[in-house]
Amino acid sequence: MLNWFHRLGSPKTFFEISGRWQVPLLSLAVLMLAGGAAWALLFVPPDYQQGNSVRIMYIHVPAAILAQSGYVMMAGAAAVFLIWRIKLADVAVKCVAPLGASITFLALVTGAIWGKPTWGTWWVWDARLTSTLVLFFLYIGVIALRSAMDRQAGVGRACAILALVGVVNLPVIKYSVDWWYSLHQPASFSLTEKPSMPIEMWLPLLVMVIAYYLFFFSVWMMRIRNEILVREKNTDWVKQWLAVR
Amino acid sequence: MKFGRMKSHRRNRLLLIVFIVCAAGGATTFALFALNENINLFYSPDQIAQGEAPVGKTIRAGGMVQDDSVTRTGEGLGVSFVISDMKSAQVTVEFEGILPDMFREGQGVIALGQLNSEGVFVAEEVLAKHDENYMPPEVAAALEEAHESGVDTGQKAGYE
Amino acid sequence: MKFESLTAFFYMDGHGIYIWAAYGLTLVILAANVWFPLIARRNIIRAEKSAVLKAMNRKL
């Protein structure tokens, strides 16, 4: 396990393995996204109260899930970097921040668009919405800190610590709807609890959640590969790889 | 990973990380406890009935629209309805304006407005709250039928 | 199929504008997330190749 961990921690090994995976992974993600969206738009029955606007759930809920679980992954990579000083973990933290920020932004905006026809408002300062906005600013903070400390010693460590401190926001987002009165409804999608909707509405949601995860991983991988090329440009293996491009 | 065999400087870094996260978590917990009441988006009918909500200040009130309580008042868009916590507490809401599409009896709503001295909530804005249960109209109709024949379906929770 | 005509599909009982706006935005953001790394990769390869070539010319 530890051996495997160290092997994958080498930029060269990661670059080789991810090179084989990136095209099939991204293709599968795009295929599932397109299929899931077509399913959600054409075949899912309307909701008894919301009507057709329930179709927005299929892009909003996976984005909201990924916004949070992307942060967990960023914090995990940050912890690995701080403890083992594996450089690839720092690359991972750097590359996931803009991706996470864009997905959080997507969750916020699709939520606002969904809120207008269902709640009657684009936005309220309730606990769930506000803590998700804080999540967005945490991602932005990690990006901003990195660009402010560009190429200074300790930039990786500073970003990693900021990412870890932000973890406290995650339970706040998750339990905000249980701890306080809010406008936002409790979770619609969970793998551990009985679905709160019939199977013909739940299954396409599952497809979309998996598709978003696959998409997230493949795009993250593409960014990491670019960053490796930049950081390792003076090594022989990168020069050899470039020679055949 | 075996932490017992971890090199001591790595274990120290791990402990430091755990400490940082716990400290941040502790600080956040205290802050949230201090703010607790203010984070609630709305007052429940129970809180308003108990006199916990300020009179004459703009606040939000939330609850279920009671069945058969929606009545038109006056000529125009005036409407009055009762929100309850599905138990005993009830608050009358008066509103003049366009109600959201999802406003209906038995549905959760959140109203922004002021409580007047008679204990009536005068709303400027009404939002529809909905629960996390989704179903096709046919299923909802079937459930409704089952409910009328005395089967409890356990829907419409969230305001206890 | 839950819709009888193409018009009904676009209109979605009046919710069409919200639904299509949300799906459109999702498409834009997801596409941008693929597009930017691809452009970055092309630029990196170009820049590093020309750097290698320059270094070789200097040696010659």
Coordinates of C-alpha atoms in Angstrom, one line a residue:
Chain A
M1 CA 0.0 0.0 0.0
L2 CA 2.7 2.5 1.1
N3 CA 4.9 1.3 -1.8
W4 CA 2.1 1.9 -4.3
F5 CA 1.5 5.3 -2.7
H6 CA 5.1 6.3 -3.2
R7 CA 5.2 5.0 -6.8
L8 CA 2.1 7.0 -7.8
G9 CA 3.6 10.0 -6.0
S10 CA 6.4 10.1 -8.6
P11 CA 5.4 12.6 -11.3
K12 CA 6.7 10.4 -14.1
T13 CA 4.7 7.3 -13.0
F14 CA 1.6 9.4 -12.6
F15 CA 2.1 11.0 -16.0
E16 CA 2.5 7.6 -17.7
I17 CA -0.5 5.9 -15.9
S18 CA -2.8 8.9 -16.4
G19 CA -1.8 9.2 -20.0
R20 CA -3.4 5.8 -20.6
W21 CA -6.6 6.6 -18.6
Q22 CA -7.4 10.2 -19.6
V23 CA -9.1 9.6 -23.0
P24 CA -11.3 6.7 -22.0
L25 CA -12.2 8.4 -18.7
L26 CA -13.2 11.7 -20.3
S27 CA -15.1 9.9 -23.0
L28 CA -17.1 7.9 -20.6
A29 CA -17.8 11.0 -18.5
V30 CA -19.1 13.0 -21.5
L31 CA -21.1 10.0 -22.7
M32 CA -22.8 9.6 -19.3
L33 CA -23.3 13.4 -19.0
A34 CA -25.1 13.5 -22.3
G35 CA -27.1 10.4 -21.7
G36 CA -28.1 11.5 -18.2
A37 CA -29.1 15.0 -19.4
A38 CA -31.2 13.5 -22.2
W39 CA -32.8 11.2 -19.7
A40 CA -33.5 14.0 -17.3
L41 CA -34.9 16.3 -19.9
L42 CA -37.0 13.9 -22.0
F43 CA -38.0 10.9 -19.9
V44 CA -38.1 11.8 -16.2
P45 CA -41.7 12.5 -15.1
P46 CA -42.4 16.0 -13.8
D47 CA -42.7 16.5 -10.1
Y48 CA -46.3 16.6 -8.6
Q49 CA -45.6 20.0 -7.1
Q50 CA -42.7 21.6 -9.0
G51 CA -43.6 20.4 -12.5
N52 CA -40.9 20.4 -15.0
S53 CA -38.5 22.6 -13.0
V54 CA -37.5 19.4 -11.1
R55 CA -35.3 18.7 -14.1
I56 CA -32.9 21.3 -12.8
M57 CA -32.2 18.9 -9.9
Y58 CA -30.3 16.6 -12.2
I59 CA -27.6 19.2 -12.8
H60 CA -27.8 21.1 -9.5
V61 CA -27.6 18.2 -7.0
P62 CA -24.5 16.5 -8.6
A63 CA -22.8 19.9 -8.8
A64 CA -23.5 20.6 -5.1
I65 CA -22.2 17.1 -4.1
L66 CA -19.0 17.6 -6.2
A67 CA -18.4 21.1 -4.8
Q68 CA -18.2 19.6 -1.3
S69 CA -16.5 16.3 -2.1
G70 CA -14.0 18.2 -4.3
Y71 CA -13.1 20.2 -1.2
V72 CA -12.7 17.0 0.8
M73 CA -10.3 15.7 -1.9
M74 CA -8.4 19.0 -1.9
A75 CA -8.0 18.9 1.9
G76 CA -6.9 15.2 1.7
A77 CA -4.2 16.1 -0.9
A78 CA -3.2 19.1 1.3
A79 CA -2.8 16.8 4.4
V80 CA -0.7 14.3 2.3
F81 CA 1.5 17.2 1.2
L82 CA 2.0 18.5 4.7
I83 CA 2.8 15.2 6.2
W84 CA 4.8 13.3 3.5
R85 CA 5.9 16.4 1.5
I86 CA 4.9 14.6 -1.7
K87 CA 5.2 17.3 -4.4
L88 CA 2.5 15.6 -6.6
A89 CA 0.0 16.3 -3.7
D90 CA 0.8 20.0 -3.9
V91 CA 0.2 19.8 -7.7
A92 CA -3.1 18.1 -6.9
V93 CA -4.1 20.9 -4.5
K94 CA -3.2 23.6 -7.0
C95 CA -5.1 21.9 -9.9
V96 CA -8.3 21.1 -8.0
A97 CA -8.9 24.6 -6.7
P98 CA -10.1 26.3 -9.9
L99 CA -12.1 23.2 -10.9
G100 CA -13.8 23.1 -7.5
A101 CA -14.5 26.8 -7.6
S102 CA -16.2 26.5 -11.0
I103 CA -18.3 23.5 -9.9
T104 CA -19.3 25.4 -6.7
F105 CA -20.2 28.4 -8.8
L106 CA -22.3 26.1 -11.0
A107 CA -24.1 24.7 -7.9
L108 CA -24.8 28.2 -6.7
V109 CA -26.2 29.5 -10.0
T110 CA -28.2 26.5 -11.0
G111 CA -29.6 26.6 -7.4
A112 CA -30.6 30.2 -7.9
I113 CA -32.2 29.4 -11.2
W114 CA -34.1 26.5 -9.6
G115 CA -35.1 28.6 -6.6
K116 CA -36.9 31.2 -8.7
P117 CA -39.7 29.0 -10.0
T118 CA -39.9 26.8 -6.9
W119 CA -39.3 29.1 -3.9
G120 CA -40.2 32.4 -5.5
T121 CA -36.7 33.9 -5.0
W122 CA -33.2 33.6 -6.5
W123 CA -31.4 33.8 -3.2
V124 CA -32.0 34.0 0.6
W125 CA -29.3 34.2 3.3
D126 CA -30.2 30.9 4.8
A127 CA -27.6 28.7 6.4
R128 CA -27.2 26.2 3.5
L129 CA -26.9 28.8 0.8
T130 CA -24.6 31.1 2.8
S131 CA -22.3 28.2 3.8
T132 CA -22.0 27.1 0.1
L133 CA -21.1 30.7 -0.8
V134 CA -18.4 30.5 1.9
L135 CA -17.2 27.2 0.2
F136 CA -16.8 29.1 -3.1
F137 CA -14.8 31.8 -1.4
L138 CA -12.6 29.2 0.3
Y139 CA -11.7 27.8 -3.2
I140 CA -11.1 31.4 -4.4
G141 CA -8.9 32.0 -1.3
V142 CA -6.7 29.0 -2.1
I143 CA -6.3 30.2 -5.7
A144 CA -5.6 33.8 -4.6
L145 CA -3.1 32.8 -2.0
R146 CA -1.2 30.7 -4.5
S147 CA -1.0 33.5 -7.0
A148 CA -0.1 36.1 -4.4
M149 CA 2.8 33.9 -3.1
D150 CA 3.8 32.8 -6.5
R151 CA 7.1 31.0 -6.5
Q152 CA 7.9 32.0 -2.9
A153 CA 9.2 29.3 -0.5
G154 CA 6.4 27.8 1.5
V155 CA 3.5 28.6 -1.0
G156 CA 2.5 25.0 -1.1
R157 CA 2.4 24.7 2.7
A158 CA 0.4 27.9 3.1
C159 CA -2.2 26.8 0.6
A160 CA -2.4 23.4 2.2
I161 CA -3.0 24.9 5.6
L162 CA -5.7 27.2 4.3
A163 CA -7.4 24.3 2.6
L164 CA -7.3 22.2 5.8
V165 CA -8.7 25.0 8.0
G166 CA -11.6 25.4 5.5
V167 CA -12.7 21.8 6.2
V168 CA -14.7 23.1 9.2
N169 CA -17.1 24.6 6.7
L170 CA -18.1 21.2 5.3
P171 CA -20.1 19.9 8.3
V172 CA -21.8 23.3 8.5
I173 CA -23.0 22.9 4.9
K174 CA -24.0 19.3 5.4
Y175 CA -26.0 19.8 8.6
S176 CA -27.1 23.4 8.1
V177 CA -30.6 22.2 7.0
D178 CA -30.9 20.1 10.2
W179 CA -29.4 22.5 12.7
W180 CA -31.3 25.7 11.7
Y181 CA -34.6 26.6 10.0
S182 CA -33.7 27.2 6.4
L183 CA -35.5 27.6 3.1
H184 CA -33.4 24.8 1.5
Q185 CA -34.8 21.3 1.8
P186 CA -32.7 18.4 3.3
A187 CA -30.6 16.2 1.0
S188 CA -32.3 14.7 -2.0
F189 CA -29.7 12.2 -2.8
S190 CA -27.9 9.7 -0.5
L191 CA -26.5 6.3 -1.1
T192 CA -27.0 5.2 2.5
E193 CA -30.6 6.2 3.0
K194 CA -33.8 5.2 1.3
P195 CA -34.3 7.5 -1.8
S196 CA -36.8 10.3 -1.3
M197 CA -38.1 9.8 -4.8
P198 CA -39.3 6.9 -7.0
I199 CA -36.7 4.9 -8.9
E200 CA -37.5 6.5 -12.3
M201 CA -36.5 9.8 -10.9
W202 CA -33.6 8.5 -8.7
L203 CA -31.8 6.4 -11.3
P204 CA -31.0 9.3 -13.7
L205 CA -29.8 11.3 -10.7
L206 CA -27.4 8.5 -9.8
V207 CA -26.1 8.4 -13.4
M208 CA -25.5 12.2 -13.3
V209 CA -23.7 12.0 -10.0
I210 CA -21.4 9.3 -11.3
A211 CA -20.9 11.2 -14.5
Y212 CA -20.0 14.4 -12.6
Y213 CA -17.4 12.4 -10.5
L214 CA -15.8 10.9 -13.6
F215 CA -15.8 14.3 -15.3
F216 CA -14.2 15.9 -12.2
F217 CA -11.5 13.3 -12.1
S218 CA -10.6 13.4 -15.8
V219 CA -10.4 17.2 -15.9
W220 CA -8.4 17.3 -12.6
M221 CA -6.0 14.8 -14.2
M222 CA -5.6 16.9 -17.3
R223 CA -4.6 19.9 -15.2
I224 CA -2.2 17.8 -13.1
R225 CA -0.5 16.5 -16.3
N226 CA 0.0 20.1 -17.5
E227 CA 1.4 21.2 -14.2
I228 CA 3.8 18.2 -14.2
L229 CA 5.1 19.1 -17.7
V230 CA 5.8 22.6 -16.4
R231 CA 7.5 21.6 -13.2
E232 CA 9.5 18.7 -14.7
K233 CA 10.5 20.4 -17.9
N234 CA 14.2 20.1 -17.3
T235 CA 14.1 16.3 -16.7
D236 CA 15.2 13.9 -19.4
W237 CA 11.8 12.0 -19.5
V238 CA 9.9 15.2 -20.3
K239 CA 12.4 16.2 -23.0
Q240 CA 12.0 12.7 -24.5
W241 CA 8.2 12.9 -24.3
L242 CA 8.3 16.4 -26.0
A243 CA 10.6 15.1 -28.8
V244 CA 7.9 12.9 -30.2
R245 CA 5.0 15.4 -29.9
Chain B
M1 CA -0.7 2.9 6.5
K2 CA 0.7 2.0 9.9
F3 CA 0.9 5.1 12.1
G4 CA 3.0 3.2 14.6
R5 CA 5.8 2.9 12.2
M6 CA 5.5 6.5 10.9
K7 CA 8.7 8.5 11.2
S8 CA 8.5 10.8 14.2
H9 CA 8.7 14.1 12.2
R10 CA 5.8 12.9 10.1
R11 CA 3.7 12.0 13.1
N12 CA 4.4 15.5 14.5
R13 CA 3.2 17.1 11.3
L14 CA 0.1 14.9 11.4
L15 CA -0.6 15.9 15.0
L16 CA -0.1 19.5 14.1
I17 CA -2.6 19.2 11.3
V18 CA -5.1 17.5 13.6
F19 CA -4.6 20.3 16.1
I20 CA -5.1 23.1 13.5
V21 CA -8.3 21.5 12.2
C22 CA -9.6 20.9 15.8
A23 CA -8.8 24.5 16.8
A24 CA -10.5 25.9 13.7
G25 CA -13.5 23.6 14.3
G26 CA -13.7 24.6 18.0
A27 CA -13.6 28.3 17.1
T28 CA -16.3 27.8 14.4
T29 CA -18.5 25.8 16.8
F30 CA -18.3 28.6 19.4
A31 CA -19.1 31.2 16.8
L32 CA -22.1 29.2 15.5
F33 CA -23.4 28.7 19.1
A34 CA -23.2 32.4 19.8
L35 CA -25.0 33.1 16.5
N36 CA -27.4 30.2 16.8
E37 CA -30.7 32.0 16.9
N38 CA -29.6 34.5 14.2
I39 CA -28.8 31.8 11.7
N40 CA -32.4 30.6 11.7
L41 CA -33.9 32.0 8.5
F42 CA -37.4 32.2 10.1
Y43 CA -39.4 32.0 13.3
S44 CA -41.6 29.0 13.7
P45 CA -45.4 29.5 14.5
D46 CA -44.5 28.1 17.9
Q47 CA -41.9 30.8 18.6
I48 CA -44.3 33.5 17.4
A49 CA -47.1 32.1 19.6
Q50 CA -44.7 32.1 22.6
G51 CA -43.9 35.7 22.0
E52 CA -40.2 35.1 21.1
A53 CA -40.5 37.0 17.8
P54 CA -40.2 40.8 18.0
V55 CA -43.3 42.9 17.2
G56 CA -43.0 45.6 14.5
K57 CA -39.6 44.4 13.2
T58 CA -39.1 42.9 9.8
I59 CA -38.7 39.1 10.3
R60 CA -39.5 35.9 8.5
A61 CA -42.1 33.4 9.7
G62 CA -42.3 29.9 8.4
G63 CA -44.8 27.0 8.6
M64 CA -47.3 24.9 6.8
V65 CA -50.3 26.6 5.3
Q66 CA -53.3 25.1 7.1
D67 CA -55.9 23.4 5.0
D68 CA -59.0 25.5 4.2
S69 CA -57.5 28.6 5.8
V70 CA -56.8 30.5 2.6
T71 CA -59.3 33.3 2.1
R72 CA -59.4 36.3 -0.3
T73 CA -59.5 39.6 1.5
G74 CA -60.7 42.8 -0.1
E75 CA -61.0 43.5 -3.8
G76 CA -57.5 42.9 -5.3
L77 CA -54.8 40.4 -4.5
G78 CA -55.3 40.4 -0.8
V79 CA -55.1 37.0 0.8
S80 CA -55.1 35.7 4.3
F81 CA -54.1 32.3 5.6
V82 CA -53.0 30.5 8.7
I83 CA -49.5 28.9 9.1
S84 CA -49.1 26.2 11.7
D85 CA -46.4 23.8 12.9
M86 CA -48.7 20.8 12.3
K87 CA -49.3 20.8 16.1
S88 CA -51.0 23.5 18.1
A89 CA -49.3 26.8 17.3
Q90 CA -51.0 28.9 14.6
V91 CA -50.3 32.3 13.1
T92 CA -52.5 34.3 10.8
V93 CA -50.7 35.8 7.8
E94 CA -52.0 38.6 5.7
F95 CA -50.5 39.3 2.3
E96 CA -51.2 41.4 -0.7
G97 CA -49.4 40.4 -3.9
I98 CA -48.6 37.5 -6.2
L99 CA -48.1 34.2 -4.5
P100 CA -45.5 31.8 -5.8
D101 CA -46.6 29.0 -8.1
M102 CA -46.0 26.4 -5.5
F103 CA -48.1 28.1 -2.9
R104 CA -50.9 25.8 -1.8
E105 CA -52.6 24.5 1.3
G106 CA -50.6 21.9 3.1
Q107 CA -47.4 23.3 1.6
G108 CA -44.6 24.9 3.6
V109 CA -44.1 28.7 3.2
I110 CA -41.8 31.4 4.5
A111 CA -43.2 34.9 4.8
L112 CA -41.1 38.1 5.2
G113 CA -42.9 40.8 7.0
Q114 CA -43.9 42.2 10.4
L115 CA -45.8 41.0 13.3
N116 CA -48.4 43.5 14.4
S117 CA -49.7 44.1 17.9
E118 CA -52.7 41.8 17.4
G119 CA -50.4 38.9 16.6
V120 CA -51.2 39.0 12.9
F121 CA -48.2 38.6 10.6
V122 CA -48.4 41.2 7.8
A123 CA -46.2 39.8 4.9
E124 CA -44.5 41.7 2.1
E125 CA -43.2 38.6 0.4
V126 CA -44.2 34.9 0.5
L127 CA -41.8 32.1 -0.5
A128 CA -42.7 28.5 -1.0
K129 CA -40.6 26.0 0.9
H130 CA -40.6 22.4 -0.4
D131 CA -39.4 19.2 1.0
E132 CA -37.0 16.7 -0.5
N133 CA -39.7 14.2 -1.6
Y134 CA -40.2 14.2 -5.3
M135 CA -42.8 12.1 -7.2
P136 CA -44.6 12.0 -10.4
P137 CA -48.2 13.5 -10.4
E138 CA -49.8 10.0 -10.8
V139 CA -48.0 8.7 -7.7
A140 CA -49.0 11.8 -5.7
A141 CA -52.6 11.2 -6.8
A142 CA -52.5 7.6 -5.8
L143 CA -51.0 8.6 -2.4
E144 CA -53.7 11.1 -1.9
E145 CA -56.3 8.5 -2.5
A146 CA -54.6 6.1 -0.1
H147 CA -54.4 8.9 2.5
E148 CA -58.1 9.6 2.1
S149 CA -58.9 6.0 2.8
G150 CA -57.0 6.2 6.0
V151 CA -53.4 5.1 5.2
D152 CA -50.8 7.4 6.7
T153 CA -48.1 7.9 4.1
G154 CA -45.7 9.9 6.3
Q155 CA -45.3 12.7 3.8
K156 CA -45.0 16.4 4.5
A157 CA -42.6 16.2 7.5
G158 CA -40.1 18.9 8.4
Y159 CA -42.0 21.3 10.6
E160 CA -42.1 19.5 13.9
Chain C
M1 CA -41.0 10.8 -23.9
K2 CA -42.8 13.1 -21.6
F3 CA -43.4 15.8 -24.3
E4 CA -45.9 15.7 -27.1
S5 CA -44.3 18.3 -29.4
L6 CA -41.0 20.2 -29.8
T7 CA -42.7 23.4 -28.7
A8 CA -43.9 21.7 -25.5
F9 CA -40.4 20.4 -24.9
F10 CA -38.9 23.9 -25.2
Y11 CA -41.7 25.6 -23.3
M12 CA -41.8 23.0 -20.4
D13 CA -45.0 24.5 -19.0
G14 CA -43.5 27.9 -18.5
H15 CA -40.4 26.6 -16.8
G16 CA -38.4 26.3 -20.0
I17 CA -36.5 29.5 -19.6
Y18 CA -35.2 28.4 -16.2
I19 CA -34.4 24.8 -17.3
W20 CA -32.7 25.8 -20.5
A21 CA -30.7 28.6 -18.7
A22 CA -29.5 26.1 -16.1
Y23 CA -28.6 23.4 -18.6
G24 CA -26.9 26.0 -20.9
L25 CA -24.8 27.3 -18.1
T26 CA -23.8 23.8 -17.1
L27 CA -22.7 23.0 -20.6
V28 CA -20.6 26.2 -20.8
I29 CA -18.9 25.6 -17.5
L30 CA -18.2 22.0 -18.1
A31 CA -16.9 22.7 -21.6
A32 CA -14.7 25.4 -20.3
N33 CA -13.2 23.0 -17.8
V34 CA -12.1 20.7 -20.7
W35 CA -11.2 23.6 -23.1
F36 CA -8.8 25.5 -20.8
P37 CA -6.5 22.5 -19.9
L38 CA -6.4 21.6 -23.6
I39 CA -5.3 25.1 -24.6
A40 CA -2.8 25.2 -21.7
R41 CA -1.4 21.9 -22.8
R42 CA -0.9 23.1 -26.4
N43 CA 0.8 26.2 -25.2
I44 CA 3.1 24.4 -22.8
I45 CA 4.2 21.9 -25.4
R46 CA 4.8 24.7 -27.9
A47 CA 6.8 26.9 -25.4
E48 CA 8.9 24.0 -24.1
K49 CA 9.7 22.7 -27.6
S50 CA 10.8 26.1 -28.7
A51 CA 12.9 26.5 -25.6
V52 CA 14.6 23.1 -26.4
L53 CA 15.2 24.2 -30.0
K54 CA 16.7 27.5 -28.9
A55 CA 19.1 25.7 -26.5
M56 CA 20.1 23.3 -29.3
N57 CA 20.8 26.2 -31.7
R58 CA 22.9 27.9 -29.1
K59 CA 25.0 24.8 -28.8
L60 CA 25.5 24.6 -32.6

